XYZ file of C-alpha atoms in Angstrom:
734
model
C 31.329 -29.113 -17.137
C 27.546 -29.054 -16.619
C 25.826 -30.069 -19.894
C 23.647 -27.421 -21.498
C 19.948 -27.436 -20.744
C 19.242 -26.374 -24.307
C 21.651 -28.454 -26.452
C 22.357 -27.371 -30.025
C 19.058 -25.654 -30.478
C 19.893 -23.904 -33.731
C 21.881 -26.647 -35.457
C 20.490 -29.914 -34.117
C 16.683 -30.209 -34.251
C 16.849 -33.783 -32.970
C 18.570 -32.672 -29.773
C 16.042 -29.833 -29.374
C 13.146 -32.300 -29.732
C 14.723 -34.568 -27.129
C 14.924 -31.665 -24.691
C 11.345 -30.606 -25.379
C 9.970 -34.056 -24.735
C 11.831 -34.441 -21.478
C 11.427 -31.079 -19.839
C 9.125 -28.564 -21.549
C 6.284 -28.860 -23.995
C 6.539 -27.090 -27.339
C 4.889 -23.849 -26.293
C 6.885 -23.639 -23.058
C 10.111 -24.228 -24.996
C 9.214 -21.530 -27.507
C 8.565 -19.036 -24.720
C 11.763 -19.970 -22.870
C 14.060 -19.683 -25.886
C 12.623 -17.013 -28.221
C 14.883 -14.028 -28.763
C 14.871 -10.797 -30.738
C 11.393 -9.487 -29.885
C 9.176 -8.652 -26.928
C 7.293 -11.758 -25.786
C 3.802 -12.028 -24.348
C 3.145 -15.450 -22.834
C -0.561 -16.121 -22.392
C -0.414 -18.838 -19.747
C -3.742 -20.545 -19.191
C -4.631 -21.847 -15.754
C -2.421 -24.757 -14.680
C -0.188 -24.638 -17.775
C 3.221 -24.351 -16.065
C 3.993 -20.638 -16.289
C 6.413 -20.767 -13.352
C 8.411 -23.553 -14.970
C 8.541 -21.527 -18.174
C 9.897 -18.463 -16.374
C 12.507 -20.541 -14.544
C 13.775 -22.082 -17.782
C 13.747 -18.685 -19.468
C 16.143 -17.340 -16.848
C 18.378 -20.391 -17.166
C 18.365 -20.112 -20.958
C 19.378 -16.443 -20.935
C 22.302 -17.203 -18.623
C 23.432 -20.084 -20.848
C 23.336 -17.681 -23.795
C 25.896 -15.503 -22.041
C 23.653 -12.935 -20.358
C 25.013 -11.991 -16.934
C 22.578 -13.024 -14.206
C 22.512 -9.563 -12.637
C 21.519 -8.087 -16.012
C 18.246 -10.042 -15.820
C 15.372 -8.512 -13.838
C 12.494 -10.688 -12.615
C 9.446 -8.795 -11.307
C 6.797 -10.648 -9.298
C 4.041 -9.838 -6.826
C 5.538 -11.654 -3.844
C 9.116 -11.918 -2.632
C 8.639 -15.638 -2.007
C 7.686 -16.291 -5.634
C 10.743 -14.418 -6.899
C 13.118 -16.207 -4.527
C 11.791 -19.643 -5.427
C 12.040 -19.049 -9.179
C 15.529 -17.583 -8.921
C 16.758 -20.492 -6.782
C 15.315 -23.000 -9.240
C 16.992 -21.271 -12.185
C 20.356 -21.252 -10.361
C 19.893 -24.955 -9.644
C 19.227 -25.715 -13.301
C 22.544 -24.240 -14.400
C 24.263 -25.788 -11.357
C 25.766 -22.462 -10.286
C 24.278 -21.021 -7.074
C 26.428 -17.902 -7.394
C 24.801 -16.805 -10.632
C 21.456 -15.480 -9.496
C 19.065 -13.215 -11.295
C 18.129 -9.843 -9.790
C 14.533 -10.192 -8.763
C 11.759 -9.286 -6.381
C 8.561 -7.311 -6.167
C 7.947 -4.042 -7.969
C 8.231 -2.234 -4.646
C 11.527 -3.906 -3.708
C 13.052 -3.022 -7.068
C 11.791 0.565 -6.764
C 13.369 0.849 -3.322
C 16.786 -0.209 -4.647
C 16.694 2.157 -7.614
C 15.400 5.136 -5.656
C 18.256 4.794 -3.160
C 20.493 5.569 -6.117
C 18.388 7.972 -8.160
C 15.965 9.513 -5.662
C 18.221 12.567 -5.233
C 16.878 13.822 -8.572
C 13.516 14.236 -6.819
C 14.915 15.755 -3.646
C 15.281 12.532 -1.622
C 18.499 11.531 0.132
C 19.638 7.892 -0.253
C 18.706 7.196 3.358
C 15.012 8.027 2.985
C 12.687 6.119 5.312
C 9.905 3.846 4.077
C 6.650 4.240 5.956
C 4.570 1.217 6.782
C 0.800 1.451 7.003
C 0.723 2.322 10.721
C 3.337 5.056 10.179
C 1.236 6.614 7.420
C -1.900 6.490 9.535
C -0.016 8.180 12.381
C 1.061 11.055 10.150
C -2.477 11.404 8.798
C -3.681 11.719 12.393
C -1.133 14.458 13.100
C -2.259 16.385 10.044
C -5.923 15.965 10.986
C -5.177 17.401 14.423
C -3.172 20.314 13.031
C -6.063 21.189 10.728
C -8.538 20.646 13.597
C -10.503 18.157 11.528
C -10.744 15.317 14.037
C -11.059 15.078 17.768
C -13.664 14.190 20.342
C -17.261 14.493 19.234
C -16.392 15.283 15.605
C -17.473 12.982 12.777
C -14.648 12.774 10.281
C -13.226 9.865 8.258
C -10.783 7.716 10.226
C -7.083 7.543 9.456
C -7.585 4.044 8.040
C -10.233 5.147 5.556
C -8.205 8.219 4.553
C -5.175 6.026 3.806
C -7.339 3.605 1.815
C -8.797 6.455 -0.212
C -5.380 7.945 -0.926
C -3.885 4.588 -1.939
C -6.788 3.874 -4.284
C -6.330 7.268 -5.905
C -2.642 6.538 -6.517
C -3.068 2.982 -7.775
C -5.963 3.829 -10.075
C -4.111 6.912 -11.362
C -7.130 9.089 -10.724
C -7.915 12.142 -8.631
C -9.377 12.181 -5.154
C -12.683 13.644 -6.330
C -13.256 10.707 -8.686
C -12.401 8.109 -6.033
C -14.815 9.714 -3.570
C -17.583 9.794 -6.189
C -17.062 6.137 -7.164
C -16.177 4.499 -3.849
C -16.800 6.841 -0.925
C -19.738 8.978 -1.968
C -21.010 9.166 1.629
C -17.852 11.168 2.418
C -18.422 13.768 -0.303
C -19.039 16.515 2.272
C -15.421 16.143 3.440
C -13.877 16.256 -0.043
C -12.156 19.631 0.246
C -10.764 18.770 3.693
C -9.501 15.406 2.437
C -7.739 17.110 -0.468
C -6.030 19.441 2.049
C -4.905 16.423 4.087
C -3.477 14.687 1.037
C -1.621 17.817 -0.051
C -0.120 18.281 3.423
C 0.721 14.574 3.576
C 2.750 14.805 0.353
C 4.612 17.876 1.597
C 5.296 16.282 4.995
C 6.825 13.173 3.407
C 9.108 15.141 1.112
C 10.263 17.514 3.854
C 11.101 14.639 6.204
C 12.609 12.207 3.683
C 9.745 9.717 3.844
C 8.049 7.500 1.269
C 5.126 5.140 1.669
C 4.669 1.995 -0.445
C 2.703 3.802 -3.134
C 5.364 6.540 -3.346
C 7.978 3.939 -4.263
C 6.223 3.160 -7.539
C 5.097 6.711 -8.250
C 8.572 8.153 -7.670
C 10.354 5.457 -9.675
C 8.119 6.130 -12.643
C 8.610 9.862 -12.192
C 12.406 9.774 -11.990
C 12.684 7.553 -15.083
C 10.206 9.715 -16.995
C 11.664 13.107 -16.098
C 15.361 12.181 -16.252
C 16.375 10.377 -19.484
C 19.842 9.538 -18.167
C 18.285 7.565 -15.317
C 16.098 5.652 -17.741
C 19.090 4.844 -19.937
C 21.210 3.644 -17.014
C 18.441 1.387 -15.700
C 17.819 -0.066 -19.168
C 21.561 -0.708 -19.583
C 21.695 -2.467 -16.199
C 18.652 -4.675 -16.844
C 19.064 -5.909 -20.399
C 16.304 -8.499 -20.020
C 13.057 -7.950 -18.084
C 10.728 -10.764 -17.025
C 7.350 -10.088 -15.383
C 5.061 -12.632 -13.718
C 1.246 -12.277 -13.377
C 1.193 -9.339 -15.786
C -2.612 -9.271 -15.815
C -2.467 -8.061 -12.207
C -0.328 -4.983 -12.857
C -1.715 -1.498 -12.413
C -1.058 1.439 -14.725
C 2.030 2.590 -12.795
C 3.605 -0.875 -12.861
C 2.969 -1.218 -16.590
C 4.648 2.160 -17.145
C 7.651 1.023 -15.100
C 8.022 -2.106 -17.251
C 7.884 0.033 -20.384
C 10.484 2.471 -19.048
C 12.912 -0.191 -17.799
C 12.754 -1.962 -21.166
C 13.220 1.280 -23.119
C 15.975 1.006 -25.695
C 16.392 -2.770 -25.871
C 12.774 -4.052 -25.796
C 13.991 -7.349 -24.301
C 10.918 -7.950 -22.201
C 8.854 -11.068 -21.562
C 5.641 -10.853 -19.568
C 3.654 -13.881 -18.468
C 0.003 -13.739 -17.536
C -3.537 -14.778 -18.321
C -6.077 -12.189 -19.399
C -8.793 -14.671 -18.393
C -7.653 -14.436 -14.770
C -7.657 -10.645 -14.478
C -9.977 -10.187 -11.480
C -8.316 -7.595 -9.244
C -9.544 -4.273 -10.616
C -10.641 -3.291 -7.097
C -6.939 -3.263 -6.155
C -6.031 -1.150 -9.154
C -5.122 -3.930 -11.599
C -5.882 -2.904 -15.165
C -7.096 -5.475 -17.710
C -5.933 -3.205 -20.525
C -2.264 -3.698 -19.604
C -2.113 -7.261 -20.887
C -4.496 -6.621 -23.791
C -2.534 -3.582 -25.015
C 0.941 -5.052 -24.512
C 1.448 -5.685 -28.268
C 0.564 -2.029 -28.935
C 3.005 -0.743 -26.316
C 5.714 -3.101 -27.610
C 5.384 -3.322 -31.414
C 6.557 -6.599 -32.913
C 5.494 -8.614 -29.851
C 5.603 -12.382 -30.227
C 2.586 -14.015 -28.565
C 3.027 -17.537 -27.181
C 0.049 -19.423 -25.769
C 0.469 -22.094 -23.084
C -2.572 -24.345 -23.425
C -1.616 -27.780 -22.061
C -3.075 -27.976 -18.578
C -1.412 -30.191 -15.954
C -4.071 -29.762 -13.276
C -7.580 -30.677 -14.376
C -9.417 -33.383 -16.276
C -10.522 -32.641 -19.831
C -14.186 -32.664 -18.793
C -13.499 -29.720 -16.489
C -11.390 -27.916 -19.093
C -14.085 -28.283 -21.746
C -16.406 -26.370 -19.449
C -13.873 -23.680 -18.548
C -13.039 -23.194 -22.233
C -16.732 -22.629 -22.913
C -17.029 -20.131 -20.047
C -14.246 -17.890 -21.297
C -15.104 -18.375 -24.963
C -18.063 -16.045 -24.362
C -15.775 -13.188 -23.259
C -16.073 -10.163 -25.522
C -12.332 -9.430 -25.495
C -9.659 -12.056 -24.933
C -6.620 -13.880 -26.257
C -8.220 -16.994 -27.695
C -6.897 -20.242 -26.242
C -8.171 -23.782 -25.717
C -6.895 -25.585 -22.656
C -6.405 -29.324 -23.024
C -5.210 -32.077 -20.731
C -3.695 -35.534 -21.019
C -5.029 -36.475 -17.584
C -7.214 -39.544 -18.094
C -10.725 -39.965 -16.739
C -12.770 -37.382 -14.947
C -16.524 -36.878 -14.736
C -18.417 -33.957 -16.180
C -18.937 -31.027 -13.817
C -22.191 -31.505 -11.918
C -24.875 -28.822 -11.929
C -27.682 -28.578 -9.387
C -30.464 -26.048 -9.065
C -32.109 -25.893 -5.639
C -35.260 -24.217 -4.352
C -33.406 -21.553 -2.352
C -30.127 -20.823 -0.605
C -31.013 -22.942 2.426
C -31.621 -25.969 0.222
C -28.369 -25.251 -1.586
C -26.495 -25.170 1.727
C -27.998 -28.513 2.758
C -27.109 -30.086 -0.583
C -23.481 -28.920 -0.484
C -23.075 -29.926 3.162
C -24.438 -33.402 2.402
C -22.037 -33.809 -0.504
C -19.108 -32.741 1.665
C -20.083 -35.244 4.367
C -20.348 -37.902 1.657
C -16.875 -37.086 0.329
C -15.410 -37.220 3.823
C -17.077 -40.609 4.224
C -15.150 -41.764 1.154
C -11.901 -40.686 2.851
C -11.402 -37.597 0.693
C -9.078 -35.361 2.770
C -10.897 -32.328 4.173
C -8.296 -29.920 2.801
C -8.869 -31.286 -0.715
C -12.443 -29.961 -0.612
C -13.129 -26.287 -1.284
C -16.296 -24.231 -1.600
C -15.885 -21.013 -3.597
C -18.207 -18.030 -3.811
C -18.385 -14.534 -5.270
C -18.751 -12.612 -1.991
C -18.003 -13.399 1.639
C -21.638 -13.360 2.764
C -22.606 -16.031 0.210
C -21.376 -18.754 2.555
C -23.373 -17.751 5.648
C -26.068 -20.426 5.290
C -23.475 -23.060 4.449
C -21.473 -22.122 7.540
C -24.533 -22.868 9.661
C -25.125 -26.206 7.933
C -21.519 -27.346 8.295
C -21.440 -26.309 11.940
C -24.629 -28.247 12.664
C -23.069 -31.312 11.032
C -19.823 -30.820 13.004
C -17.775 -30.344 9.829
C -14.740 -28.197 10.584
C -13.998 -25.466 8.057
C -11.627 -22.594 7.464
C -12.938 -19.446 5.828
C -10.685 -17.317 3.666
C -11.249 -13.917 2.137
C -14.295 -12.854 4.046
C -15.408 -12.870 7.629
C -17.537 -15.558 9.176
C -21.065 -14.535 10.002
C -20.311 -13.544 13.586
C -16.868 -12.031 13.046
C -17.903 -8.559 11.874
C -18.568 -6.017 14.618
C -21.860 -4.749 13.178
C -23.256 -8.283 12.888
C -22.223 -8.979 16.475
C -24.028 -5.802 17.517
C -27.336 -6.872 15.995
C -27.077 -10.429 17.277
C -26.431 -9.059 20.779
C -29.909 -7.477 20.838
C -31.433 -10.768 19.688
C -29.522 -12.725 22.305
C -30.603 -10.428 25.125
C -34.183 -10.874 23.926
C -33.764 -14.651 23.976
C -31.786 -14.771 27.235
C -32.088 -11.680 29.494
C -29.225 -13.029 31.651
C -26.659 -12.929 28.807
C -24.183 -10.509 30.418
C -21.788 -10.444 27.448
C -24.547 -9.310 25.102
C -25.829 -6.781 27.656
C -22.334 -5.337 27.918
C -22.088 -4.979 24.148
C -25.380 -3.174 23.654
C -24.748 -0.862 26.612
C -21.377 0.166 25.176
C -23.152 1.094 21.936
C -24.935 3.905 23.780
C -23.423 7.343 23.324
C -21.560 8.597 26.446
C -21.425 5.102 28.000
C -18.004 3.610 28.701
C -16.800 0.314 30.248
C -17.078 1.565 33.855
C -20.653 2.775 33.446
C -21.603 -0.427 31.612
C -20.221 -2.496 34.523
C -22.299 -0.487 36.979
C -25.464 -1.152 34.982
C -24.558 -4.846 34.706
C -24.085 -5.090 38.475
C -27.575 -3.651 38.947
C -29.019 -6.084 36.378
C -27.409 -9.032 38.100
C -28.868 -7.980 41.469
C -32.410 -7.541 40.110
C -34.847 -10.260 39.094
C -36.044 -8.428 35.986
C -33.214 -6.833 33.907
C -35.576 -4.304 32.335
C -36.650 -3.067 35.759
C -32.982 -2.629 36.661
C -32.403 -0.596 33.495
C -35.512 1.513 34.107
C -34.505 2.353 37.680
C -30.793 2.928 37.046
C -29.748 6.532 37.945
C -28.380 7.423 34.528
C -26.710 10.748 33.835
C -28.492 13.417 31.789
C -26.096 12.939 28.850
C -27.136 9.334 28.288
C -30.513 8.924 30.012
C -32.304 9.447 26.714
C -30.264 6.743 25.009
C -30.926 4.277 27.825
C -34.662 4.987 27.673
C -34.719 4.272 23.926
C -32.949 0.953 24.545
C -35.435 0.107 27.302
C -38.357 0.889 24.979
C -36.926 -1.419 22.281
C -36.331 -4.335 24.632
C -39.804 -3.922 26.141
C -41.437 -4.089 22.702
C -39.356 -7.134 21.790
C -40.954 -9.005 24.703
C -44.317 -9.083 22.908
C -45.376 -12.724 22.447
C -45.454 -14.409 19.044
C -42.970 -12.157 17.216
C -41.194 -13.904 14.365
C -37.386 -13.586 14.262
C -37.464 -11.459 11.107
C -39.929 -9.027 12.761
C -37.635 -8.803 15.778
C -34.720 -8.105 13.440
C -36.610 -5.290 11.694
C -37.497 -3.705 15.053
C -33.858 -3.912 16.148
C -32.666 -2.369 12.880
C -35.151 0.506 13.190
C -33.540 1.295 16.561
C -29.956 0.398 15.634
C -29.700 2.296 12.315
C -28.761 5.616 13.929
C -26.161 3.950 16.173
C -24.830 1.970 13.210
C -24.245 5.050 11.041
C -22.657 6.919 13.961
C -20.203 4.194 14.976
C -19.357 2.936 11.472
C -19.490 6.346 9.858
C -16.597 5.647 7.480
C -17.976 2.585 5.720
C -21.545 1.946 6.803
C -22.814 1.626 3.176
C -20.549 -1.385 2.685
C -21.416 -2.880 6.073
C -25.127 -2.482 5.312
C -24.851 -5.290 2.774
C -23.935 -7.746 5.539
C -27.005 -6.730 7.529
C -29.209 -7.142 4.454
C -27.864 -10.663 4.124
C -28.350 -11.326 7.830
C -32.003 -10.413 7.453
C -32.420 -12.861 4.598
C -30.854 -15.588 6.691
C -33.035 -14.799 9.709
C -36.217 -14.802 7.605
C -35.870 -18.576 7.206
C -36.262 -19.174 10.973
C -39.519 -19.687 12.821
C -38.200 -19.263 16.358
C -35.541 -17.058 17.892
C -33.780 -19.720 19.942
C -32.981 -21.861 16.904
C -31.456 -18.814 15.231
C -29.338 -18.021 18.298
C -28.133 -21.609 18.507
C -27.199 -21.739 14.832
C -25.320 -18.444 14.839
C -22.937 -19.707 17.498
C -20.552 -20.595 14.712
C -17.246 -21.157 16.438
C -16.979 -24.702 17.859
C -14.356 -25.407 20.551
C -10.826 -25.907 19.296
C -9.729 -29.517 18.936
C -8.008 -30.680 22.101
C -6.325 -33.771 23.375
C -7.446 -34.248 26.959
C -4.537 -36.556 27.654
C -2.188 -33.686 26.871
C -4.305 -31.109 28.620
C -4.379 -28.637 25.747
C -4.652 -27.989 22.023
C -3.326 -30.398 19.471
C -0.078 -29.291 17.891
C -1.386 -30.507 14.511
C -5.105 -29.726 14.332
C -7.090 -31.806 11.840
C -7.404 -30.616 8.244
C -10.425 -28.484 7.472
C -12.707 -27.937 4.501
C -11.889 -24.625 2.800
C -14.530 -21.953 2.274
C -13.112 -19.134 0.172
C -13.967 -16.147 -1.928
C -12.792 -16.559 -5.501
C -10.346 -13.692 -5.118
C -8.612 -15.521 -2.268
C -8.613 -18.828 -4.165
C -6.707 -17.618 -7.224
C -3.487 -19.573 -7.660
C -4.721 -22.490 -5.535
C -6.217 -25.856 -6.475
C -8.159 -28.705 -4.876
C -9.411 -32.150 -5.937
C -13.063 -31.282 -5.287
C -14.374 -27.760 -5.800
C -17.905 -26.451 -5.227
C -18.913 -23.111 -6.741
C -22.120 -21.916 -5.104
C -24.705 -19.192 -5.643
C -24.341 -19.186 -9.418
C -27.614 -17.298 -9.621
C -28.716 -14.098 -11.281
C -28.210 -11.318 -8.774
C -25.520 -13.320 -7.008
C -23.071 -14.251 -9.763
C -22.685 -11.895 -11.433
C -23.568 -9.758 -8.464
C -26.192 -7.031 -8.721
C -23.428 -4.479 -8.797
C -21.975 -4.653 -12.345
C -23.461 -1.911 -14.459
C -20.724 -1.413 -17.047
C -19.368 -3.844 -19.633
C -15.882 -4.023 -18.096
C -17.323 -5.027 -14.723
C -19.616 -7.624 -16.280
C -16.686 -9.183 -18.116
C -14.587 -9.308 -14.945
C -17.403 -11.218 -13.243
C -17.247 -13.732 -16.089
C -13.501 -14.106 -15.551
C -14.137 -14.760 -11.855
C -16.381 -17.682 -12.805
C -13.572 -18.978 -15.025
C -11.010 -18.662 -12.220
C -13.307 -20.517 -9.820
C -13.930 -23.389 -12.218
C -10.234 -23.819 -13.063
C -9.360 -24.475 -9.389
C -10.759 -28.044 -9.620
C -8.534 -31.030 -10.331
C -10.887 -34.028 -10.226
C -14.462 -32.876 -9.709
C -16.314 -29.600 -10.097
C -19.754 -28.998 -8.553
C -21.858 -25.998 -9.590
C -25.052 -24.934 -7.853
C -27.578 -22.120 -7.870
C -30.744 -21.264 -5.910
C -33.853 -20.681 -7.988
C -35.136 -18.125 -5.487
C -33.025 -15.400 -3.886
C -34.333 -12.338 -2.073
C -32.858 -9.182 -3.599
C -31.170 -6.404 -1.665
C -34.248 -4.192 -1.836
C -36.152 -6.972 0.001
C -38.969 -6.769 -2.537
C -38.105 -8.095 -5.973
C -37.168 -11.788 -6.005
C -33.929 -12.662 -7.778
C -32.322 -16.003 -8.411
C -32.495 -18.547 -11.141
C -29.600 -19.613 -13.275
C -26.731 -17.172 -13.729
C -26.444 -15.792 -17.268
C -22.942 -17.284 -17.319
C -24.445 -20.748 -16.810
C -27.290 -20.159 -19.228
C -24.781 -19.572 -22.036
C -23.289 -23.063 -21.676
C -24.190 -26.189 -23.621
C -26.036 -28.866 -21.586
C -23.645 -31.442 -23.070
C -20.834 -30.080 -20.879
C -22.664 -30.718 -17.601
C -24.120 -33.516 -15.551
C -27.483 -32.358 -14.197
C -27.327 -34.575 -11.129
C -30.338 -35.886 -9.259
C -32.123 -32.547 -9.251
C -32.236 -32.244 -12.992
C -31.017 -28.700 -12.682
C -29.293 -28.960 -16.045
C -32.653 -28.631 -17.730
C -32.362 -24.860 -17.457
C -29.045 -24.781 -19.304
C -28.855 -23.605 -22.889
C -31.965 -21.460 -22.985
C -29.774 -18.852 -24.651
C -30.949 -16.090 -22.373
C -28.961 -13.068 -23.550
C -26.587 -11.547 -21.042
C -26.384 -7.752 -20.856
C -22.808 -7.950 -22.060
C -23.768 -9.801 -25.228
C -26.569 -7.514 -26.359
C -25.679 -4.944 -28.946
C -29.153 -3.453 -29.279
C -29.507 -1.794 -25.907
C -31.851 -4.522 -24.748
C -33.946 -5.354 -27.839
C -35.032 -8.920 -27.739
C -33.941 -9.251 -24.119
C -34.987 -7.436 -20.976
C -36.690 -4.095 -21.532
C -34.430 -1.162 -20.773
C -35.742 2.340 -20.044
C -35.467 4.887 -22.815
C -32.600 7.212 -21.919
C -34.674 10.132 -23.186
C -37.080 9.503 -20.290
C -34.277 9.595 -17.717
C -34.202 13.338 -17.223
C -33.118 15.173 -14.093
C -35.300 14.372 -11.097
C -36.825 11.117 -12.387
C -37.081 8.489 -9.629
C -35.595 5.082 -10.432
C -34.940 1.770 -8.701
C -31.817 -0.408 -8.964
C -31.794 -4.008 -7.599
C -28.660 -3.346 -5.551
C -28.547 0.390 -4.840
C -32.286 0.760 -4.192
C -34.212 3.930 -5.016
C -32.556 7.061 -6.357
C -32.996 10.104 -8.555
C -31.463 10.844 -11.929
C -29.096 13.818 -11.847
C -27.974 13.957 -15.486
C -27.110 11.978 -18.596
C -23.508 10.811 -18.766
C -23.157 9.466 -22.305
C -25.219 7.896 -25.066
C -26.420 5.053 -22.834
C -25.346 6.172 -19.349
C -26.913 8.252 -16.602
C -25.723 9.639 -13.294
C -27.992 8.684 -10.392
C -27.850 9.653 -6.726
C -28.889 6.919 -4.266
C -29.549 7.915 -0.670
C -27.677 4.930 0.784
C -24.924 4.508 -1.784
C -24.254 7.950 -3.191
C -23.691 8.971 -6.787
C -23.281 6.229 -9.430
C -22.839 6.261 -13.207
C -24.995 3.495 -14.696
C -24.911 2.075 -18.223
C -28.417 1.110 -19.299
C -27.266 -2.037 -21.113
C -25.859 -3.485 -17.883
C -27.776 -1.885 -15.019
C -31.278 -3.189 -14.320
C -32.737 0.275 -13.873
C -36.477 0.767 -13.457
C -38.346 4.077 -13.662
C -40.693 4.400 -10.674
C -41.822 8.020 -10.905
């Protein structure tokens, strides 16, 4: 007989201590074996939450709970399968496996049985994303809302908008106001589409992924007998990454556990950073209220990082306004203090980081044990150029490379034609941007260009049709003006953007406000160049793939690459050496947060980034950063850095640590509406019609007050926003 994993826990404390020392630490053991109350496990970064869940499942089975009466809910099928297999291995009985999977997979199983209460047959069909978009297109056509020559949101954007409405548990009007304000004119038509979409799915026995969760919650809420049967089937509920659940998922957990309250959720409030996907920070914070009598267990022993790194991460999250207090500690010996460097600007920062990476590679540090993390995808653009120039291979995650986005490629095509009039690929791209010009017409123009010594003469003399002659003449005028001698690259860029703006908003009608941010960043990058050719050379970012000439093709095992990643894409991963860049005001936190909840999530992102490092953590910030409005300079140390004690950091050669500890108040920490810190406008002066400026959204006009310290402002490029004066840097300009 297989010996018990948890020998004589109630009667033999010596045996229990022996087990704890060999397999789990004290907090992990407490979480794995506690019974009789709901359990909230606050699992700090790198503290072994997966191991705790695995042993919890094994413990319940050893206590006589049938494996199929245990429900494990995770966010990926792979995670559930691995944990379940490990638990079965611990009890040495592969046949006794817990029921587990994602929220959606569990909903699918239960709705096959109970969906008839809502009018669905057991054989309903699940729509994937392309299926949903196809149905949306059919509905658009039937309502005559799309079609040739009509500007209307694409099927992709409509599906995104609908999904966000469902996952945030809010109405379409609110989602449009907050996220898609440039589509406000289509609001009533979009609501008609959504209503028809719901009816179509029900009539044809269809559910999309969001419907699975919505309908499971509905059937358990509206039909008590269903709720009772599900609770009887799943007598113990375990949930991983609870901080990432949305409101619907939290409701499902509550409903499944109704009656027995045997629920254990594992998560870390300090790593709640996915609100843009619908995750709700309040779920983990309010768990003890939803489940009275909750036992809170904190996992604080970290098995990943050195204590020097953990001391810093503890200090970062200690400033959070709302949290479950914990102090991570480590028994890993050694480890240097995290290094902080302030540089003159972003270009200098990129050079510094690239040099350090080359140095690490020279010390035989594996490339894939080096990661550079950043708040937003465009923050790495200058570093991408530096690494490419130094022939350092890298992989970018969670954000496109500089030349991967279509709108960036468009703008660069104009610059490349200016630099090299014989660049046929770039000519083809800018011709296809003209209204009424297709591939065949573009080829005809290109043939004429190739046969003529001066491309602009060929364009001027081409017999264009009436429908697109005007567009071709505007392009010719732009390219002629760009030939003027002595133009700086940034001037050329501004001239291109003056011409391209109308095309840009026509082609990328659905999401041009978001794409505009990339072009703002491209301008900042270009402003550092003195000649156009150097810019063109540096923006050719994709080096040839590694090949083995002796084999005549690509290597089967390409060499490891340095990782560049957004923080969102890095969560759950770890590396020996981690760089966190652009820790500057206006960059991290970004200019966007204007409410306390958003500010606090930015702080948690900094915490997540710092806890990815095992051996060494490098932090850097530019002292000068050009703001989005291209006028007011930003930069300098992030408020999140300024809060930290200098004793936690090594200032490095630059002496950047000298700025630490000035105790500059962050907006989130001020309780006086700005007294003693930055001056905030008096809300009584922000009456309807007053012109204001925001560092991210630009200029706008106040529409109305929206609370004691909040106002509603309409920005021409970003739509209607509700701004809290303690968090938004709002300036009255008229």
